């Protein structure tokens, strides 16, 4: 679709709340108080409308680990098998519905999320320690996915135009694949499970959703909205659980598509397991695997540092560096290096570290104890290179001091591995070409940034970079549905871009019909 066609189809990004207005902030705090009175939420295993157990997983507040946010079921292999069985039944009805009808259901689900947006944002604050602006944006993104993929499915349903020859009619249409297993991470607890689920459903598949064990409450709220919007219970099951439930779905021969977003280690394991074609499985599974990154921002000698410094700090530390798109490395031209270190160090040392429910907070705690230990381990490896750190941090909660480290050897694990926390590493380079060599040497290729005033440099970097999303003279997080289709290359992803025009193609199979029309008449196309 062209921009004009999108507009005509009525898609526009859901507007975020204006948090500078006291009324908007008050409405969120009221929602938080209401939510707190309802905690802990109960999130059962949900298969074909049957509500199973809601115990086995406790999801707690990363900022106050004694606070129980949700008590969820712990799905096992048998639940996974039952959910796939139900989804097989659900697919027959859901997949047979016209694309426009499915889109209408997704829009109704979007309306439910819109009505509840304040409480859903509050839930992310509590369950994942997501600060208010990020929590609000996450809810908006979830709404966008439902609205966008519904419209894209209608477009896709029209099929493609093929070359026609006399006496022959050629058509190309897209059919849903069948049962989709959706396996999601916690860091966008509503938007990411929503995006993958909405895409699969919009294209006519039935879905079994296995959300992250850290965020079952948000996933439960998503599934409720989709069911209330009209997705039949058989066409959408919820399996709160750990990795074993996800692995059982991946192995199930009745699953056709696996949509995964998470770490590279798990994604690669899924790709390997899904390649098996046991006896009785007559299809090859399609895997959409969106994985980790080691995102670099290049700062050239002519960069506008007034622009670069706040954008780098925001990209690296907002949500404690736990966005897959977050900046992990800064590669700075040696001519600008001293000034940039000084200015970044100043900005890092005054970062506001605090609880997610406090509006001024920039750096909240990380998601869990294991994450805190992991980030601190990496920080200890770089302890001789710390140029700035915002300390002390609160005692209660999984806090890590946000830090800037400078001048580590290139082969340090801090420079090469995904840390997923508030730790950014800066390296001096001779020039932009050396910076691009560093980017090229990494196994990841998710997002990247460039600060330069030279159009020729921008063009050169854009042509050479392997990353899926390059941001020039701006922050490198915050991709918007329809505006910045999002996803990585290399070990960062094997799928097409989420929130973009190719995404649904992964959930369908193309079918071409060629008809001899010689005897029956002349094709009119
Ligand atoms: N590329 C992207 O678009 C994108 C977006 C968000 C997050 N991420 C990545 O996600 C990671 C953070 O999320 P996480 O900690 O939840 O990731 P994770 O890989 O630990 O878990 C993701 C999901 O996989 C499940 N899982 C774990 N082991 C499994 C197995 N063997 N088989 C099947 N499923 C299994 C988990 O239970 C969870 O639901 C980071 O690496 C981040 O970069 C990538």
Coordinates of C-alpha atoms and ligand atoms in Angstrom, one line a residue:
X1 CA 0.0 0.0 0.0
X2 CA 1.1 3.6 -0.6
X3 CA 1.1 6.2 2.2
X4 CA -2.1 7.6 0.6
X5 CA -3.7 4.1 0.6
X6 CA -2.8 3.6 4.2
X7 CA -4.4 6.9 5.1
X8 CA -7.4 6.0 3.1
X9 CA -7.6 2.6 4.9
X10 CA -7.6 4.7 8.1
X11 CA -4.4 3.6 9.7
X12 CA -2.6 6.1 11.9
X13 CA -0.4 5.5 14.9
X14 CA -2.2 5.6 18.2
X15 CA -1.3 8.9 19.9
X16 CA 0.8 8.6 23.0
X17 CA -0.3 10.4 26.2
X18 CA 1.0 13.9 26.8
X19 CA 2.8 13.2 30.1
X20 CA 3.8 16.8 30.6
X21 CA 0.2 17.5 31.4
X22 CA -0.7 17.0 35.1
X23 CA -4.1 15.5 34.1
X24 CA -2.5 12.7 32.1
X25 CA -0.1 11.9 34.9
X26 CA -3.0 11.9 37.5
X27 CA -5.1 9.6 35.4
X28 CA -2.2 7.1 35.3
X29 CA -1.6 7.3 39.0
X30 CA -5.3 6.7 39.6
X31 CA -5.1 3.6 37.3
X32 CA -2.1 2.4 39.3
X33 CA -4.0 2.6 42.6
X34 CA -6.9 0.7 41.0
X35 CA -4.6 -2.0 39.8
X36 CA -2.8 -2.3 43.1
X37 CA -6.1 -3.1 44.7
X38 CA -6.6 -6.0 42.3
X39 CA -3.2 -7.6 42.6
X40 CA -2.2 -10.3 42.3
X41 CA -3.9 -11.0 39.0
X42 CA -4.8 -14.5 38.2
X43 CA -3.7 -15.9 34.8
X44 CA -4.9 -19.4 34.0
X45 CA -3.8 -21.7 31.3
X46 CA -6.6 -21.0 28.7
X47 CA -7.4 -23.7 26.1
X48 CA -10.5 -23.8 24.0
X49 CA -12.4 -21.6 26.6
X50 CA -11.4 -23.9 29.5
X51 CA -9.7 -22.1 32.3
X52 CA -6.9 -24.4 33.8
X53 CA -4.7 -23.9 36.8
X54 CA -3.5 -20.4 37.7
X55 CA -0.6 -21.4 39.9
X56 CA 3.0 -22.4 39.3
X57 CA 4.4 -19.1 38.2
X58 CA 4.6 -16.0 40.4
X59 CA 5.3 -12.7 38.6
X60 CA 6.7 -10.0 40.9
X61 CA 7.5 -6.3 40.7
X62 CA 11.2 -5.9 39.8
X63 CA 11.3 -2.7 41.9
X64 CA 9.7 -4.3 45.0
X65 CA 10.2 -8.1 44.6
X66 CA 7.9 -8.8 47.6
X67 CA 5.0 -7.5 45.6
X68 CA 3.2 -10.3 43.8
X69 CA 1.8 -8.9 40.5
X70 CA 0.3 -12.0 38.9
X71 CA -0.1 -15.7 39.8
X72 CA -0.1 -17.7 36.6
X73 CA -0.5 -21.3 35.5
X74 CA 2.5 -23.2 34.5
X75 CA 1.7 -25.0 31.3
X76 CA 3.5 -28.3 30.5
X77 CA 3.8 -30.6 27.6
X78 CA 0.3 -32.0 27.9
X79 CA -1.2 -28.4 27.9
X80 CA 0.9 -27.6 24.8
X81 CA -0.5 -30.7 23.0
X82 CA -4.1 -29.9 24.1
X83 CA -3.7 -26.3 23.0
X84 CA -2.4 -27.3 19.5
X85 CA -5.2 -29.8 19.2
X86 CA -7.8 -27.0 20.0
X87 CA -6.1 -24.6 17.6
X88 CA -6.3 -27.2 14.8
X89 CA -10.1 -27.2 15.3
X90 CA -10.2 -23.4 15.7
X91 CA -8.3 -22.9 12.4
X92 CA -11.0 -24.5 10.3
X93 CA -13.6 -21.8 11.3
X94 CA -11.3 -18.8 11.8
X95 CA -9.2 -19.4 8.6
X96 CA -12.4 -19.7 6.5
X97 CA -13.6 -16.3 7.5
X98 CA -13.1 -13.4 5.1
X99 CA -10.1 -11.3 5.8
X100 CA -12.3 -8.2 6.3
X101 CA -14.2 -10.1 9.1
X102 CA -11.0 -11.1 10.8
X103 CA -9.8 -7.5 10.6
X104 CA -13.0 -6.3 12.2
X105 CA -12.4 -8.6 15.1
X106 CA -8.9 -7.3 15.6
X107 CA -10.1 -3.8 15.5
X108 CA -12.7 -4.6 18.2
X109 CA -9.8 -6.0 20.3
X110 CA -7.8 -2.8 19.7
X111 CA -10.8 -0.9 21.0
X112 CA -10.8 -2.9 24.2
X113 CA -7.1 -2.1 24.7
X114 CA -7.8 1.5 24.0
X115 CA -10.5 1.6 26.7
X116 CA -8.1 0.0 29.2
X117 CA -4.9 1.8 28.2
X118 CA -4.3 3.4 31.5
X119 CA -4.5 0.2 33.5
X120 CA -2.5 -1.7 31.0
X121 CA 0.3 0.8 31.2
X122 CA 0.1 0.6 35.0
X123 CA 0.4 -3.2 34.8
X124 CA 3.6 -2.9 32.8
X125 CA 5.0 -0.4 35.4
X126 CA 4.4 -3.0 38.1
X127 CA 5.1 -6.3 36.2
X128 CA 8.1 -5.2 34.2
X129 CA 9.2 -2.0 35.9
X130 CA 8.6 -0.1 32.6
X131 CA 8.6 3.6 33.2
X132 CA 5.4 5.5 32.3
X133 CA 6.4 6.9 28.9
X134 CA 7.6 3.5 27.7
X135 CA 4.7 1.6 29.2
X136 CA 2.2 4.0 27.5
X137 CA 4.1 3.7 24.2
X138 CA 4.0 -0.1 24.5
X139 CA 0.2 -0.1 24.8
X140 CA -0.1 2.2 21.8
X141 CA 2.2 -0.1 19.7
X142 CA 0.0 -3.1 20.6
X143 CA -3.1 -1.1 19.4
X144 CA -1.2 -0.2 16.2
X145 CA -0.3 -3.8 15.4
X146 CA -4.0 -4.8 15.6
X147 CA -5.1 -2.0 13.4
X148 CA -2.2 -2.3 10.9
X149 CA -2.2 -6.1 10.4
X150 CA -5.9 -6.2 10.0
X151 CA -5.7 -3.8 7.1
X152 CA -2.7 -5.5 5.6
X153 CA -4.5 -8.8 5.6
X154 CA -7.3 -7.3 3.6
X155 CA -4.8 -6.0 1.1
X156 CA -3.0 -9.4 1.0
X157 CA -6.2 -11.2 0.4
X158 CA -6.6 -9.4 -3.0
X159 CA -3.6 -11.5 -4.2
X160 CA -1.0 -10.3 -6.7
X161 CA -1.3 -9.3 -10.3
X162 CA 0.4 -11.8 -12.7
X163 CA 1.2 -11.6 -16.4
X164 CA -1.7 -12.9 -18.4
X165 CA -1.3 -14.6 -21.8
X166 CA -4.1 -15.3 -24.3
X167 CA -6.0 -18.5 -23.4
X168 CA -4.7 -18.6 -19.9
X169 CA -5.8 -17.1 -16.6
X170 CA -3.2 -16.9 -13.8
X171 CA -4.0 -16.0 -10.2
X172 CA -1.9 -15.8 -7.1
X173 CA -3.6 -15.9 -3.7
X174 CA -2.3 -16.4 -0.2
X175 CA -3.7 -19.0 2.2
X176 CA -3.2 -19.2 6.0
X177 CA -0.7 -21.9 7.1
X178 CA -2.6 -23.4 10.0
X179 CA -1.5 -23.3 13.7
X180 CA 1.0 -20.7 14.8
X181 CA 3.0 -21.0 18.0
X182 CA 3.8 -17.5 19.3
X183 CA 6.7 -17.3 21.9
X184 CA 7.3 -13.9 23.3
X185 CA 9.8 -12.0 25.6
X186 CA 9.0 -9.8 28.6
X187 CA 10.5 -6.5 27.5
X188 CA 7.5 -5.4 25.4
X189 CA 5.1 -7.4 27.5
X190 CA 2.0 -6.3 25.5
X191 CA 3.2 -5.0 22.1
X192 CA 5.4 -8.0 21.1
X193 CA 3.0 -10.8 21.9
X194 CA 0.3 -8.7 20.4
X195 CA 2.2 -8.1 17.2
X196 CA 3.0 -11.7 16.5
X197 CA -0.4 -12.9 17.5
X198 CA -2.3 -10.2 15.6
X199 CA -0.3 -11.0 12.4
X200 CA -0.9 -14.7 12.6
X201 CA -4.6 -14.2 13.3
X202 CA -5.1 -11.5 10.7
X203 CA -3.7 -13.9 8.1
X204 CA -6.2 -16.6 9.2
X205 CA -4.1 -18.8 11.4
X206 CA -5.0 -20.1 14.8
X207 CA -2.6 -19.2 17.6
X208 CA -1.2 -20.7 20.8
X209 CA 0.6 -18.0 22.7
X210 CA 3.4 -18.8 25.1
X211 CA 4.3 -15.5 26.8
X212 CA 7.5 -14.9 28.9
X213 CA 7.4 -16.2 32.4
X214 CA 8.2 -12.7 33.7
X215 CA 5.1 -11.1 32.2
X216 CA 2.0 -13.4 32.2
X217 CA -0.3 -10.7 33.5
X218 CA 0.1 -8.5 30.4
X219 CA -0.3 -11.5 28.1
X220 CA -3.5 -12.5 30.0
X221 CA -4.9 -9.0 29.4
X222 CA -4.1 -9.2 25.7
X223 CA -5.8 -12.6 25.3
X224 CA -8.8 -11.3 27.2
X225 CA -9.1 -8.3 24.8
X226 CA -8.8 -10.6 21.7
X227 CA -11.4 -13.0 23.0
X228 CA -13.8 -10.2 23.9
X229 CA -13.2 -8.7 20.5
X230 CA -14.5 -11.9 18.9
X231 CA -11.5 -14.2 18.4
X232 CA -13.0 -17.7 19.0
X233 CA -11.6 -19.5 22.0
X234 CA -10.4 -22.4 19.9
X235 CA -8.5 -20.1 17.6
X236 CA -6.5 -18.6 20.5
X237 CA -5.0 -20.4 23.5
X238 CA -2.9 -18.9 26.3
X239 CA -0.1 -21.1 27.7
X240 CA 1.7 -19.2 30.5
X241 CA 4.8 -21.2 31.3
X242 CA 8.6 -21.5 31.1
X243 CA 10.8 -22.4 28.2
X244 CA 9.8 -26.1 28.3
X245 CA 6.2 -25.2 27.2
X246 CA 7.7 -23.2 24.3
X247 CA 10.0 -26.1 23.4
X248 CA 7.0 -28.5 23.4
X249 CA 5.1 -26.2 21.0
X250 CA 8.2 -26.0 18.7
X251 CA 8.4 -29.8 18.5
X252 CA 4.7 -30.4 17.9
X253 CA 4.3 -31.7 14.3
X254 CA 0.9 -30.0 14.1
X255 CA 2.4 -26.6 14.4
X256 CA 3.0 -24.8 11.0
X257 CA 4.5 -21.4 12.0
X258 CA 6.6 -20.5 14.9
X259 CA 6.8 -16.7 15.6
X260 CA 9.5 -16.2 18.2
X261 CA 11.1 -13.0 19.7
X262 CA 13.7 -13.3 22.4
X263 CA 17.4 -14.1 22.9
X264 CA 19.7 -15.4 20.1
X265 CA 20.5 -18.5 22.1
X266 CA 16.9 -19.6 22.3
X267 CA 16.1 -18.4 18.8
X268 CA 18.8 -20.5 17.3
X269 CA 17.7 -23.5 19.3
X270 CA 14.2 -23.1 18.0
X271 CA 15.5 -22.8 14.4
X272 CA 17.3 -26.1 14.8
X273 CA 14.4 -28.0 16.5
X274 CA 11.9 -26.7 14.0
X275 CA 13.9 -28.1 11.1
X276 CA 13.0 -31.7 12.1
X277 CA 10.3 -33.3 10.0
X278 CA 9.2 -36.4 11.9
X279 CA 7.1 -39.1 10.2
X280 CA 3.5 -37.9 9.9
X281 CA 4.5 -34.2 9.6
X282 CA 3.8 -33.3 6.0
X283 CA 5.0 -29.7 6.1
X284 CA 8.2 -27.8 6.8
X285 CA 7.7 -25.4 9.7
X286 CA 8.2 -21.7 9.0
X287 CA 10.2 -19.9 11.7
X288 CA 10.1 -16.2 12.3
X289 CA 12.9 -15.5 14.7
X290 CA 13.6 -12.0 16.0
X291 CA 16.6 -12.1 18.3
X292 CA 19.2 -10.1 20.2
X293 CA 21.6 -7.3 19.2
X294 CA 24.7 -5.4 19.9
X295 CA 23.7 -2.0 18.6
X296 CA 26.4 0.5 17.7
X297 CA 26.1 4.3 17.3
X298 CA 28.8 5.8 15.1
X299 CA 29.7 9.4 15.9
X300 CA 31.7 11.2 13.1
X301 CA 34.1 14.1 13.7
X302 CA 31.5 16.6 12.3
X303 CA 28.6 15.3 14.4
X304 CA 26.4 17.8 16.3
X305 CA 27.2 16.7 19.8
X306 CA 24.3 18.8 21.2
X307 CA 22.1 16.3 19.3
X308 CA 24.2 13.2 19.8
X309 CA 24.7 13.3 23.6
X310 CA 21.0 13.2 24.7
X311 CA 20.1 10.8 21.9
X312 CA 22.8 8.4 22.8
X313 CA 22.0 8.6 26.5
X314 CA 18.3 8.0 25.8
X315 CA 18.9 5.1 23.5
X316 CA 21.3 3.4 25.9
X317 CA 19.7 3.9 29.3
X318 CA 15.9 4.3 28.9
X319 CA 14.2 1.3 30.3
X320 CA 17.7 0.3 31.7
X321 CA 19.0 -0.7 28.3
X322 CA 16.4 -3.5 28.0
X323 CA 15.1 -2.7 24.6
X324 CA 16.4 -4.9 21.9
X325 CA 17.1 -1.8 19.9
X326 CA 19.1 -0.1 22.7
X327 CA 22.5 1.4 22.1
X328 CA 25.2 -0.8 23.5
X329 CA 28.3 0.7 21.9
X330 CA 29.5 4.1 20.8
X331 CA 32.1 4.2 18.1
X332 CA 33.5 7.8 18.0
X333 CA 35.9 9.5 15.6
X334 CA 39.1 10.2 17.5
X335 CA 38.8 13.9 16.8
X336 CA 35.5 14.1 18.7
X337 CA 36.3 11.4 21.3
X338 CA 37.6 13.6 24.2
X339 CA 34.7 16.0 24.1
X340 CA 32.2 13.2 23.7
X341 CA 33.5 11.2 26.7
X342 CA 33.4 14.3 28.9
X343 CA 29.9 15.2 27.8
X344 CA 28.5 11.6 28.0
X345 CA 30.1 11.1 31.4
X346 CA 28.4 14.2 32.7
X347 CA 25.1 13.1 31.3
X348 CA 25.4 9.5 32.6
X349 CA 26.4 10.6 36.1
X350 CA 23.2 12.6 36.6
X351 CA 20.8 10.0 35.2
X352 CA 17.7 9.6 37.3
X353 CA 17.7 6.0 38.7
X354 CA 14.5 5.1 40.5
X355 CA 11.2 3.2 40.7
X356 CA 9.2 2.9 37.4
X357 CA 6.1 4.4 39.0
X358 CA 7.9 7.7 39.6
X359 CA 7.5 10.0 36.5
X360 CA 11.1 11.5 36.6
X361 CA 12.7 8.0 36.5
X362 CA 14.9 7.4 33.5
X363 CA 16.6 4.2 34.6
X364 CA 14.4 1.6 36.5
X365 CA 15.6 -1.7 37.9
X366 CA 16.3 -4.6 35.5
X367 CA 13.7 -7.3 35.2
X368 CA 15.0 -9.9 37.7
X369 CA 17.8 -11.0 40.0
X370 CA 19.4 -13.1 37.3
X371 CA 19.6 -10.1 35.0
X372 CA 21.0 -7.9 37.8
X373 CA 23.8 -10.5 38.4
X374 CA 24.5 -10.8 34.6
X375 CA 24.9 -7.0 34.1
X376 CA 27.0 -6.7 37.2
X377 CA 29.3 -9.5 36.0
X378 CA 29.9 -7.7 32.7
X379 CA 30.4 -4.4 34.6
X380 CA 33.0 -6.1 36.8
X381 CA 34.9 -7.2 33.7
X382 CA 35.1 -3.5 32.7
X383 CA 35.8 -2.1 36.2
X384 CA 39.1 -0.5 35.2
X385 CA 37.4 1.4 32.3
X386 CA 34.4 3.0 34.0
X387 CA 34.3 6.7 33.0
X388 CA 30.9 7.5 34.7
X389 CA 28.2 5.8 36.7
X390 CA 25.0 7.1 38.4
X391 CA 25.3 5.9 42.0
X392 CA 24.1 5.1 44.5
X393 CA 21.1 3.1 43.4
X394 CA 18.1 2.1 45.5
X395 CA 18.6 -0.9 47.7
X396 CA 15.3 -2.5 47.2
X397 CA 14.7 -4.0 43.7
X398 CA 17.0 -5.3 40.9
X399 CA 18.9 -2.1 40.3
X400 CA 22.2 -1.8 38.5
X401 CA 24.1 1.5 38.3
X402 CA 23.9 2.9 34.7
X403 CA 27.5 3.1 33.5
X404 CA 29.7 4.3 30.7
X405 CA 32.9 2.4 30.0
X406 CA 35.6 3.6 27.7
X407 CA 38.5 2.0 25.8
X408 CA 38.0 -1.7 26.4
X409 CA 40.0 -4.0 24.1
X410 CA 37.9 -4.9 21.0
X411 CA 37.7 -8.6 22.0
X412 CA 36.3 -7.9 25.4
X413 CA 33.0 -9.8 25.9
X414 CA 31.5 -6.4 27.0
X415 CA 32.1 -5.2 23.5
X416 CA 30.9 -8.4 21.7
X417 CA 28.0 -9.9 23.6
X418 CA 24.5 -8.7 24.3
X419 CA 24.4 -7.5 27.9
X420 CA 20.8 -6.2 27.9
X421 CA 21.2 -3.7 30.7
X422 CA 22.4 -0.2 31.5
X423 CA 26.0 -0.5 30.4
X424 CA 27.4 1.3 27.3
X425 CA 30.9 0.9 25.9
X426 CA 32.7 3.6 24.0
X427 CA 35.5 3.0 21.6
X428 CA 37.7 5.5 19.7
X429 CA 38.1 4.9 16.0
X430 CA 40.3 6.4 13.3
X431 CA 37.4 7.2 11.1
X432 CA 33.9 6.1 10.0
X433 CA 35.4 3.3 7.9
X434 CA 37.0 1.8 10.9
X435 CA 33.7 2.1 12.8
X436 CA 32.0 0.3 10.0
X437 CA 34.6 -2.5 10.2
X438 CA 33.7 -2.9 13.9
X439 CA 30.0 -3.1 13.1
X440 CA 30.7 -5.6 10.3
X441 CA 32.7 -7.8 12.6
X442 CA 29.8 -8.4 15.0
X443 CA 27.5 -11.4 14.6
X444 CA 24.5 -9.2 15.3
X445 CA 22.8 -6.7 13.0
X446 CA 19.7 -5.3 14.6
X447 CA 19.8 -1.5 15.0
X448 CA 22.5 1.1 14.4
X449 CA 23.0 4.8 14.6
X450 CA 25.0 7.4 12.8
X451 CA 25.6 11.1 13.8
X452 CA 27.1 13.0 10.8
X453 CA 26.5 16.2 9.0
X454 CA 27.8 14.9 5.7
X455 CA 25.2 13.5 3.2
X456 CA 28.0 11.5 1.5
X457 CA 28.9 9.8 4.8
X458 CA 25.2 9.0 5.5
X459 CA 24.9 7.5 2.1
X460 CA 28.1 5.4 2.5
X461 CA 27.2 4.1 5.9
X462 CA 23.6 3.3 4.8
X463 CA 24.9 1.4 1.8
X464 CA 27.4 -0.7 3.8
X465 CA 25.7 -1.3 7.1
X466 CA 24.3 -4.8 7.7
X467 CA 21.8 -3.7 10.4
X468 CA 18.1 -4.0 9.9
X469 CA 17.3 -0.5 11.2
X470 CA 19.7 2.4 10.8
X471 CA 18.8 5.7 12.5
X472 CA 20.6 8.8 11.3
X473 CA 21.0 11.9 13.6
X474 CA 18.4 10.6 16.1
X475 CA 17.9 8.1 18.8
X476 CA 18.0 4.4 17.8
X477 CA 14.9 3.1 19.7
X478 CA 11.2 3.7 19.3
X479 CA 10.3 2.2 15.9
X480 CA 6.7 3.0 15.0
X481 CA 4.4 0.5 13.3
X482 CA 4.1 1.4 9.6
X483 CA 6.8 4.1 9.8
X484 CA 9.8 2.1 10.8
X485 CA 9.2 -1.6 10.0
X486 CA 11.5 -3.3 12.5
X487 CA 13.8 -6.3 12.6
X488 CA 17.4 -7.5 12.4
X489 CA 19.7 -9.4 10.1
X490 CA 22.5 -11.9 10.7
X491 CA 22.0 -13.5 14.2
X492 CA 19.6 -10.8 15.1
X493 CA 16.7 -12.2 13.1
X494 CA 15.5 -14.4 10.3
X495 CA 12.2 -12.8 9.7
X496 CA 10.9 -9.9 7.8
X497 CA 10.1 -6.6 9.4
X498 CA 7.5 -6.4 12.2
X499 CA 5.0 -3.6 11.5
X500 CA 5.9 -3.5 7.8
X501 CA 4.2 -4.5 4.6
X502 CA 6.1 -7.8 4.2
X503 CA 5.4 -9.2 7.7
X504 CA 2.2 -11.1 7.0
X505 CA 3.8 -13.0 4.1
X506 CA 5.5 -15.2 6.7
X507 CA 2.1 -16.4 8.0
X508 CA 0.7 -17.5 4.7
X509 CA 1.6 -19.7 1.8
X510 CA 1.3 -18.5 -1.8
X511 CA -0.9 -20.5 -4.2
X512 CA -0.9 -19.9 -8.0
X513 CA -3.7 -21.2 -10.1
X514 CA -3.3 -21.4 -13.9
X515 CA -6.4 -22.1 -15.9
X516 CA -6.7 -22.9 -19.6
X517 CA -9.5 -20.7 -20.8
X518 CA -9.2 -21.6 -24.5
X519 CA -12.3 -23.8 -24.7
X520 CA -14.3 -21.9 -22.1
X521 CA -13.8 -18.4 -23.2
X522 CA -11.4 -15.5 -23.4
X523 CA -10.1 -14.0 -20.2
X524 CA -11.4 -10.6 -19.6
X525 CA -8.6 -9.2 -17.4
Ligands
LIG1 N1 14.7 -8.6 17.6 C1 13.7 -8.1 18.2 O1 12.7 -7.6 17.7 C2 13.6 -8.3 19.7 C3 12.6 -7.6 20.4 C4 12.5 -7.8 21.8 C5 13.4 -8.6 22.5 N2 14.4 -9.2 21.8 C6 15.4 -10.0 22.5 O2 14.8 -10.7 23.5 C7 15.7 -11.0 24.6 C8 15.1 -10.7 25.9 O3 13.9 -11.4 26.1 P1 13.9 -12.7 27.0 O4 14.8 -12.6 28.1 O5 12.4 -13.0 27.3 O6 14.4 -13.8 26.0 P2 14.4 -15.4 26.1 O7 15.0 -16.0 24.9 O8 15.0 -15.8 27.4 O9 12.9 -15.9 26.2 C9 11.9 -15.6 25.2 C10 10.8 -16.6 25.2 O10 11.3 -17.9 24.8 C11 10.9 -18.8 25.8 N3 11.8 -20.0 25.8 C12 12.9 -20.1 26.5 N4 13.6 -21.3 26.2 C13 12.9 -21.8 25.2 C14 13.1 -23.0 24.4 N5 14.1 -23.8 24.6 N6 12.2 -23.2 23.4 C15 11.1 -22.4 23.2 N7 10.9 -21.3 23.9 C16 11.8 -21.0 24.9 C17 10.8 -18.1 27.1 O11 10.0 -18.7 28.0 C18 10.2 -16.8 26.6 O12 8.8 -16.9 26.4 C19 16.9 -10.1 24.3 O13 17.9 -10.9 23.7 C20 16.4 -9.1 23.2 O14 17.4 -8.6 22.4 C21 14.5 -9.1 20.4

